[in-house]
Amino acid sequence: MMLRLWLSLSILLALGVALAVPGFLAFSSLAFWTGPGPAAILAGEWYPYEKLYGLLPALVGSLWAALLALAIAIPSGLAAAVVSAELLSHRWRALVRIGMELMAAVPSVVYGLVGLWLLLPLLQTAFGLLTGHSLLAAGLLLALMILPTFMTLGEDALRAVPADQREAAMALGLNWPACLGRVILVQAWPGLRSAALLALGRVLGETMAVMLVVGSLDRLPRPWWNLLQPAQTLTSRIGREIGEAAFGSLHFAALMACALLLAAMGSGIAFLAHRRGADR
Amino acid sequence: MIKIIFSCVWLLFLSLAGQAAETVRVAGSTTVLPIVSEAAKQYRESHPRVRITVSGGGSGVGIASILQHSADLGMSSREPTPEEQARLDGQAELIPVARDAVAVVVSKAVAVGGVKALTLDQIAAIYRGEIANWKQVDGPDAEILVIDKEPGRGTRHVFAKAVLGDERARAPGARLVAGSNNEEQTIVARSDSAIGMLSNAWLNDRVRSVAVIVDGEPIPPTLEHIQSGRYPISRDLLLLVPRNARTEVTDFVDFILSPPGQKIVSQVGYLPVQ
């Protein structure tokens, strides 16, 4: 009786949270959608004191940082996962695994400080910049942060491919690269895809580390592909401004709109992962 | 079973409530923070039962957390804006605990390169993006890294009002936005061409202040010039004390205003008010 009550309360709680969070975000950003309106998403200027709430610079910044991080972390993480799952001896694999799991457990503010003290001066001298604060710095740092997540999950996916499939492929005369490309990666693909989507979710939501290295300048990159300039992301803006935005003000509503966009992107990703998974 | 759970939750609640009565939560300006955290350390020695937690976030956060009742004591390095003041009226009292200057700081290389003093107009032109190279103000041939601050920060309000004429003025020349004093200090120290704004207490060898030229005379942000009012970018450091604050809170404020508390103020680099 108690158990059943407990279980049903828990599922109600889970459902309630799943509905309450977007509901709260939508409700508290209402003033933004009815005031500046959805058109403000594509406006380029954000200056709360002048009631300018253009979301485009931060949106572009978030997407750039996320794409850059994925473009670095996914190929290298996949390669590392393949090496670790397929080629290393048991002992080395365990060692790599522990290292990766330790890296995944480091709090993001620590990555941010490492970025601030090591990465930024490095970029500054390497590219002759005025300051290392840039989308590139954010992308590199994010790549470093999601690499362990993606690699460990990817390795799990690779190792979940049954041994008899490999043996069958080898028995058919496939060499190792062919076996990897035609059998193992194909079999592990759903797991790898979920790992990548999970990584994307973390990249979009990461705040502290990004805030410390991205420069928080609300301006579109000029030209649009220039990643060496300071920029702003949705999360770094929320992190910098939410403390002082009075509850119920238009500024607060606009920040909640940023959060709603992030939540929408996150659930879009989760939905995609779920649906594509169900197709198979 | 349910009874047991209920009584556990109730006990937990009671114990938290009991603890909260002796905890003083302070939040806000990172400029005021050194005074309060040092004062908290000394205050605890004579009042071991009172726990004081101090966190930063900026003056905007300090004022907002008093309005939202999420702190017992707010720190601010600027006057509240008219909107904030309207909501604070009747809710909290502003108590000046120290005076401070907002120093115009530059990287060591810039100071060594010859920039020792600037007029307010020159600083304004730099922040508006009209002067973009140190060469234009007799410094080294280097592009200027102009550092702005988060909009709610007290340092920014005071600086923007004195330099750009309006506490909410934009700074289109800015290349970077920093938050706390520590963050800004780090960025200036790591650069060789930066200009920024920092509380007077954060200056060091790698983060140097330039004098501000007033009526043809360079005025450095020293305590004497803050006291005489000749340095043009100075301000009161404030504590926001809610009306009907608990005795622990008012007692702690009294301690900061007492001679030992004011001694801490000068130790961390500000000017006492008493």
XYZ file of C-alpha atoms in Angstrom:
554
model
C 0.000 0.000 0.000
C 2.723 2.410 1.073
C 4.852 1.342 -1.872
C 2.067 1.920 -4.358
C 1.313 5.341 -2.876
C 4.979 6.236 -2.998
C 5.322 5.141 -6.612
C 2.255 6.969 -7.816
C 3.243 10.112 -5.937
C 6.665 9.948 -7.558
C 5.288 9.653 -11.061
C 2.936 12.546 -10.359
C 5.875 14.567 -9.104
C 7.892 13.773 -12.238
C 5.005 14.724 -14.506
C 4.341 17.833 -12.460
C 7.946 19.009 -12.776
C 7.986 18.267 -16.499
C 4.942 20.484 -16.955
C 5.662 23.062 -14.273
C 9.093 24.185 -15.469
C 8.132 25.134 -19.044
C 4.858 26.412 -17.677
C 6.633 28.684 -15.221
C 9.062 29.899 -17.901
C 6.244 30.594 -20.337
C 4.209 32.369 -17.687
C 7.023 34.543 -16.366
C 8.183 35.495 -19.851
C 4.650 36.472 -20.902
C 5.394 40.187 -20.575
C 8.216 39.749 -23.075
C 6.097 37.933 -25.668
C 3.281 40.446 -25.417
C 5.610 43.468 -25.199
C 8.662 43.316 -27.470
C 7.167 40.161 -28.965
C 8.627 37.273 -30.948
C 10.082 39.741 -33.469
C 12.641 40.667 -30.795
C 14.203 37.233 -31.248
C 15.668 38.480 -34.496
C 16.559 41.968 -33.253
C 20.217 42.680 -32.733
C 20.345 45.052 -29.768
C 20.137 44.147 -26.091
C 20.249 47.055 -23.680
C 17.738 46.656 -20.841
C 18.099 50.274 -19.710
C 16.735 51.438 -23.058
C 14.141 48.673 -23.188
C 15.941 46.989 -26.054
C 15.661 43.229 -25.809
C 17.048 41.758 -29.026
C 17.884 38.099 -28.536
C 19.754 37.481 -31.770
C 23.364 38.092 -30.602
C 23.040 35.677 -27.692
C 21.182 33.137 -29.802
C 23.868 33.222 -32.470
C 26.551 33.056 -29.769
C 24.969 30.015 -28.149
C 24.634 28.194 -31.461
C 28.172 29.006 -32.545
C 29.671 27.873 -29.253
C 27.618 24.671 -29.347
C 28.483 23.838 -32.952
C 32.146 24.512 -32.371
C 32.229 22.345 -29.255
C 30.475 19.471 -30.993
C 32.667 19.773 -34.087
C 35.721 19.279 -31.890
C 34.463 16.878 -29.241
C 32.517 14.408 -31.366
C 35.167 13.273 -33.834
C 37.890 13.163 -31.207
C 35.639 11.598 -28.604
C 34.508 8.958 -31.073
C 38.074 8.153 -32.052
C 39.080 7.896 -28.411
C 36.097 5.683 -27.647
C 36.975 3.360 -30.524
C 40.583 3.078 -29.408
C 39.607 2.501 -25.805
C 36.831 0.007 -26.532
C 38.481 -1.951 -29.322
C 42.239 -1.702 -29.042
C 43.358 -1.151 -25.474
C 44.053 -3.918 -23.002
C 41.720 -4.285 -20.080
C 44.021 -2.516 -17.655
C 44.655 0.523 -19.850
C 41.013 0.792 -20.678
C 40.148 0.905 -16.988
C 42.749 3.614 -16.483
C 41.449 5.774 -19.345
C 37.943 5.234 -18.116
C 38.741 6.391 -14.604
C 40.482 9.456 -15.988
C 37.519 10.330 -18.169
C 35.055 9.833 -15.361
C 37.124 12.058 -13.111
C 37.137 14.736 -15.809
C 33.388 14.458 -16.174
C 32.974 14.944 -12.439
C 34.924 18.224 -12.255
C 32.535 21.129 -11.559
C 32.117 23.511 -14.455
C 33.342 26.562 -12.570
C 36.711 24.825 -12.262
C 36.825 24.452 -16.035
C 35.937 28.105 -16.261
C 38.831 29.130 -14.042
C 41.218 26.883 -15.950
C 39.974 28.556 -19.119
C 40.439 31.988 -17.629
C 43.991 31.333 -16.466
C 45.355 29.021 -19.177
C 43.236 29.054 -22.306
C 42.645 32.800 -22.668
C 46.316 33.895 -22.522
C 47.133 31.043 -24.898
C 44.573 32.201 -27.466
C 45.611 35.808 -26.954
C 49.202 35.123 -27.930
C 48.412 32.484 -30.565
C 46.105 34.748 -32.579
C 47.545 38.116 -31.577
C 44.246 39.153 -30.000
C 43.477 42.021 -27.668
C 41.895 39.512 -25.333
C 41.383 35.772 -25.449
C 37.710 36.132 -24.480
C 35.890 34.786 -27.513
C 33.449 32.279 -28.923
C 36.467 30.165 -29.815
C 37.507 30.033 -26.164
C 33.964 29.077 -25.144
C 33.806 26.401 -27.845
C 37.158 24.897 -26.895
C 36.312 24.865 -23.207
C 32.915 23.308 -23.850
C 34.536 20.697 -26.075
C 36.860 19.802 -23.231
C 33.904 19.562 -20.872
C 31.742 17.288 -23.017
C 34.563 15.117 -24.306
C 34.546 12.821 -21.257
C 30.742 12.534 -21.293
C 30.650 11.701 -24.959
C 33.622 9.374 -24.796
C 32.431 7.271 -21.868
C 28.902 6.979 -23.266
C 30.304 6.233 -26.714
C 32.539 3.565 -25.289
C 29.583 1.970 -23.532
C 27.696 1.938 -26.817
C 30.621 0.346 -28.669
C 31.175 -2.281 -26.017
C 27.492 -3.151 -25.997
C 27.845 -4.526 -29.542
C 27.742 -8.317 -29.018
C 31.016 -10.179 -29.512
C 29.455 -12.725 -31.886
C 28.692 -9.918 -34.352
C 32.375 -9.039 -34.497
C 33.313 -12.676 -34.771
C 30.816 -13.194 -37.566
C 32.217 -10.188 -39.418
C 35.769 -11.407 -38.986
C 34.723 -14.880 -40.081
C 33.326 -13.386 -43.277
C 36.814 -12.075 -43.969
C 36.347 -8.405 -43.138
C 39.495 -6.714 -41.930
C 39.396 -4.532 -38.815
C 38.601 -1.144 -40.424
C 35.812 -2.692 -42.465
C 34.476 -4.490 -39.417
C 34.527 -1.206 -37.506
C 32.829 0.783 -40.225
C 30.315 -1.808 -41.421
C 29.407 -3.582 -38.217
C 30.482 -2.040 -34.944
C 29.718 1.626 -35.612
C 26.471 0.730 -37.333
C 25.367 -1.380 -34.394
C 26.443 1.214 -31.865
C 24.900 4.108 -33.806
C 21.770 4.642 -31.646
C 23.889 4.794 -28.519
C 26.401 7.124 -30.139
C 23.631 9.389 -31.334
C 22.090 9.634 -27.874
C 25.517 10.397 -26.453
C 25.976 13.205 -28.975
C 22.546 14.657 -28.235
C 23.207 14.496 -24.520
C 26.467 16.324 -25.105
C 24.642 18.951 -27.167
C 22.200 19.449 -24.320
C 25.003 20.049 -21.871
C 26.756 22.431 -24.250
C 23.674 24.598 -24.672
C 22.952 24.702 -20.960
C 26.444 25.221 -19.621
C 26.717 28.591 -17.913
C 29.521 29.241 -15.482
C 32.478 28.183 -17.599
C 31.120 29.965 -20.659
C 30.382 33.120 -18.709
C 33.987 33.398 -17.594
C 35.552 33.101 -21.043
C 33.064 34.339 -23.625
C 33.380 38.083 -22.907
C 29.645 38.720 -22.422
C 29.523 41.408 -25.077
C 26.074 41.711 -26.636
C 27.133 42.154 -30.197
C 26.849 39.995 -33.287
C 30.196 38.680 -34.518
C 31.500 40.843 -37.350
C 31.785 39.241 -39.910
C 29.323 36.572 -38.821
C 31.872 33.757 -38.951
C 34.466 35.535 -36.851
C 34.794 33.389 -33.736
C 37.727 35.337 -32.323
C 35.598 38.160 -30.921
C 33.986 38.402 -27.503
C 30.316 37.488 -27.687
C 27.366 36.532 -25.540
C 25.426 33.325 -25.090
C 21.916 32.874 -23.727
C 23.229 31.208 -20.589
C 25.978 33.723 -19.878
C 23.466 36.560 -20.216
C 21.074 34.935 -17.763
C 23.941 34.265 -15.386
C 25.171 37.841 -15.496
C 21.836 39.646 -15.249
C 19.263 37.549 -13.428
C 20.412 38.602 -9.968
C 19.581 42.230 -10.482
C 16.480 41.952 -12.657
C 13.506 42.684 -10.422
C 10.959 39.888 -10.334
C 8.053 40.843 -12.572
C 9.910 43.483 -14.587
C 10.216 43.410 -18.366
C 13.933 42.733 -17.985
C 13.128 39.659 -15.912
C 10.573 38.533 -18.480
C 13.126 38.916 -21.268
C 15.652 36.811 -19.362
C 12.943 34.213 -18.781
C 12.337 34.273 -22.527
C 16.013 33.399 -23.009
C 15.526 30.529 -20.572
C 12.393 29.402 -22.398
C 14.304 29.339 -25.680
C 17.012 27.236 -24.036
C 14.413 24.884 -22.579
C 12.705 24.614 -25.952
C 16.000 23.748 -27.632
C 16.757 21.213 -24.906
C 13.414 19.495 -25.165
C 13.641 19.631 -28.950
C 16.879 17.693 -28.684
C 15.394 15.197 -26.247
C 12.351 14.758 -28.484
C 14.578 14.173 -31.484
C 16.602 11.589 -29.601
C 13.448 9.864 -28.441
C 11.701 9.795 -31.811
C 14.689 8.716 -33.836
C 15.327 6.036 -31.250
C 11.769 4.754 -31.565
C 12.031 4.545 -35.355
C 14.493 1.738 -35.210
C 4.783 5.136 9.429
C 3.323 8.386 8.130
C 3.482 9.779 11.636
C 7.165 9.041 11.818
C 7.846 10.742 8.474
C 5.796 13.731 9.506
C 7.562 14.148 12.801
C 10.944 13.827 11.073
C 10.044 16.561 8.586
C 8.674 18.707 11.395
C 11.840 18.265 13.458
C 13.979 19.112 10.446
C 11.896 22.219 9.863
C 12.178 23.258 13.476
C 15.912 22.780 13.566
C 16.348 24.803 10.346
C 14.098 27.536 11.666
C 16.014 27.598 14.931
C 19.269 27.923 13.042
C 17.996 30.646 10.733
C 17.344 32.922 13.690
C 21.076 33.125 14.307
C 22.227 33.290 10.724
C 22.779 36.657 9.093
C 22.787 36.464 5.310
C 24.577 39.299 3.533
C 24.690 39.735 -0.258
C 25.600 42.327 -2.868
C 28.436 44.587 -3.939
C 31.850 42.952 -4.211
C 33.323 46.353 -3.350
C 31.732 46.326 0.102
C 32.367 42.616 0.542
C 35.911 42.824 2.003
C 34.669 45.085 4.813
C 31.770 42.835 5.702
C 33.622 39.544 5.490
C 36.492 40.824 7.642
C 34.003 42.344 10.084
C 32.102 39.044 10.161
C 35.282 37.205 11.055
C 36.018 39.517 13.982
C 32.385 39.732 15.066
C 32.160 35.980 15.382
C 34.934 35.927 17.928
C 32.764 37.818 20.388
C 29.445 36.322 19.189
C 30.150 32.641 18.478
C 26.444 31.777 18.160
C 25.836 34.103 15.220
C 26.629 32.759 11.774
C 27.244 35.339 9.056
C 27.228 34.256 5.422
C 28.506 36.768 2.883
C 28.102 36.489 -0.885
C 28.782 38.858 -3.793
C 26.802 39.412 -6.959
C 26.958 43.178 -7.273
C 25.000 46.148 -5.934
C 21.994 45.293 -8.091
C 21.874 41.899 -6.441
C 22.280 43.469 -3.005
C 19.301 45.754 -3.525
C 17.193 43.057 -5.205
C 17.842 40.560 -2.428
C 16.560 43.007 0.190
C 13.450 43.643 -1.896
C 12.924 39.905 -2.324
C 13.768 39.146 1.323
C 16.444 36.651 0.308
C 19.095 38.379 2.440
C 19.097 40.011 5.870
C 21.551 42.716 4.885
C 22.346 44.148 1.455
C 25.615 45.680 0.282
C 25.623 48.402 -2.347
C 28.332 50.622 -3.743
C 25.864 53.002 -5.367
C 22.651 54.871 -4.578
C 19.561 52.929 -5.619
C 17.993 54.007 -8.913
C 14.680 55.891 -8.657
C 12.750 52.674 -9.410
C 14.676 50.751 -6.774
C 14.283 53.631 -4.313
C 10.543 53.676 -4.823
C 10.327 50.037 -3.876
C 12.805 50.371 -1.011
C 10.951 53.270 0.658
C 9.653 52.159 4.005
C 11.292 48.766 3.572
C 14.937 49.428 4.226
C 17.337 52.042 5.436
C 20.594 52.957 3.676
C 23.560 53.253 5.986
C 26.910 54.530 4.659
C 29.766 52.566 6.201
C 32.727 53.807 4.132
C 33.790 56.060 1.290
C 35.598 54.843 -1.796
C 36.796 56.012 -5.173
C 36.218 54.319 -8.504
C 39.704 54.220 -9.917
C 40.300 54.338 -13.657
C 42.747 51.493 -14.026
C 45.090 50.478 -16.817
C 47.456 47.585 -17.415
C 50.988 48.009 -16.168
C 52.376 48.263 -19.713
C 50.124 51.228 -20.449
C 51.132 53.070 -17.283
C 54.808 52.365 -17.909
C 54.285 53.409 -21.539
C 53.474 56.935 -20.425
C 49.778 57.169 -19.618
C 49.747 58.662 -16.130
C 46.721 60.943 -16.245
C 43.627 61.368 -18.398
C 40.867 63.957 -18.508
C 37.278 62.855 -18.021
C 36.656 63.745 -21.680
C 39.468 61.475 -22.834
C 38.151 58.589 -20.723
C 34.672 59.202 -22.105
C 36.019 59.205 -25.668
C 37.755 55.884 -25.002
C 34.539 54.337 -23.684
C 32.572 55.744 -26.612
C 35.025 54.200 -29.046
C 36.273 57.558 -30.381
C 39.780 56.927 -29.093
C 40.849 53.382 -29.931
C 44.634 53.480 -29.648
C 46.770 54.410 -26.646
C 48.949 56.460 -29.017
C 46.164 59.072 -29.190
C 46.625 59.853 -25.499
C 50.444 59.789 -25.537
C 50.712 56.123 -24.658
C 52.248 53.128 -26.427
C 51.096 52.216 -29.944
C 48.528 49.607 -28.929
C 44.831 49.118 -29.478
C 42.831 49.810 -26.316
C 41.033 46.911 -24.633
C 38.063 48.736 -23.138
C 36.446 46.804 -20.310
C 32.852 47.557 -19.397
C 30.947 46.172 -16.428
C 27.661 44.389 -15.983
C 24.872 46.987 -16.011
C 23.696 46.561 -12.388
C 27.155 46.955 -10.874
C 27.613 49.898 -8.534
C 31.043 50.674 -9.921
C 29.561 51.028 -13.386
C 26.764 53.359 -12.252
C 29.176 55.676 -10.461
C 31.723 55.591 -13.281
C 29.187 56.085 -16.075
C 27.570 58.978 -14.255
C 30.862 60.780 -13.640
C 32.467 60.035 -17.004
C 29.683 59.577 -19.552
C 27.194 61.890 -17.866
C 24.460 59.332 -17.241
C 24.579 56.302 -14.990
C 22.874 54.246 -17.696
C 24.917 55.501 -20.637
C 26.077 52.989 -23.180
C 29.729 52.338 -23.806
C 29.936 51.447 -27.501
C 33.732 51.317 -27.349
C 33.663 48.379 -24.908
C 35.340 45.185 -26.027
C 34.524 43.081 -22.997
C 32.070 42.946 -20.098
C 33.289 41.926 -16.651
C 31.441 41.301 -13.421
C 33.039 41.362 -9.999
C 36.060 43.416 -8.991
C 38.116 40.222 -8.927
C 37.182 39.298 -12.476
C 37.974 42.771 -13.774
C 41.254 42.882 -11.870
C 42.284 39.549 -13.386
C 41.525 40.676 -16.931
C 43.368 43.995 -16.577
C 46.371 42.296 -14.984
C 46.583 39.743 -17.793
C 46.361 42.287 -20.586
C 48.940 44.834 -21.671
C 46.516 47.347 -23.163
C 43.432 47.354 -20.985
C 41.467 50.138 -19.349
C 38.803 49.474 -16.766
C 37.101 50.680 -13.622
C 37.846 49.256 -10.225
C 37.287 50.060 -6.623
C 40.285 51.799 -5.110
C 41.036 48.848 -2.817
C 41.807 46.524 -5.748
C 44.832 48.363 -7.142
C 48.181 46.598 -7.235
C 51.409 46.603 -9.192
C 49.894 45.068 -12.326
C 46.640 46.993 -12.144
C 47.483 50.678 -11.869
C 45.311 53.711 -11.550
C 45.644 56.781 -13.726
C 45.078 60.203 -12.247
C 42.036 62.100 -13.452
C 42.838 65.598 -14.687
C 40.555 68.172 -13.082
C 41.103 71.854 -13.975
C 44.480 70.991 -15.448
C 45.663 69.243 -12.337
C 46.077 65.453 -12.122
C 44.205 64.026 -9.126
C 45.070 60.433 -8.200
C 42.432 58.393 -6.318
C 44.127 58.628 -2.928
C 42.276 58.585 0.386
C 43.052 62.305 0.892
C 41.508 63.226 -2.431
C 38.485 61.061 -1.732
C 38.063 62.773 1.624
C 38.440 66.287 0.247
C 36.064 65.428 -2.578
C 38.526 66.529 -5.251
C 38.704 63.126 -6.920
C 35.667 63.243 -9.224
C 34.573 59.598 -9.201
C 33.886 58.734 -5.578
C 30.983 57.287 -3.680
C 29.574 56.044 -0.402
C 29.607 52.336 0.321
C 26.238 51.408 1.756
C 24.552 48.748 3.790
C 20.842 48.201 3.271
C 19.202 47.358 6.573
C 15.583 46.203 6.356
C 13.119 47.844 8.741
C 12.279 45.554 11.658
C 15.584 43.748 11.166
C 16.426 41.175 13.818
C 18.714 42.250 16.646
C 21.577 40.079 15.314
C 21.464 42.092 12.102
C 21.344 45.563 13.661
C 23.948 44.558 16.196
C 26.307 43.504 13.390
C 25.716 46.805 11.577
C 26.479 48.667 14.804
C 29.707 46.709 15.048
C 30.766 47.826 11.543
C 30.056 51.453 12.511
C 31.926 51.144 15.816
C 35.629 52.072 16.117
C 36.876 48.473 15.610
C 34.610 48.115 12.555
C 35.786 51.401 11.074
C 39.354 50.283 11.649
C 38.607 47.336 9.348
C 37.319 49.825 6.770
C 40.663 51.591 6.617
C 42.569 48.296 6.767
C 40.922 47.036 3.576
C 41.655 50.334 1.850
C 38.604 52.571 2.170
C 37.858 55.766 4.015
C 35.988 55.419 7.329
C 32.810 57.449 7.743
C 32.906 57.819 11.512
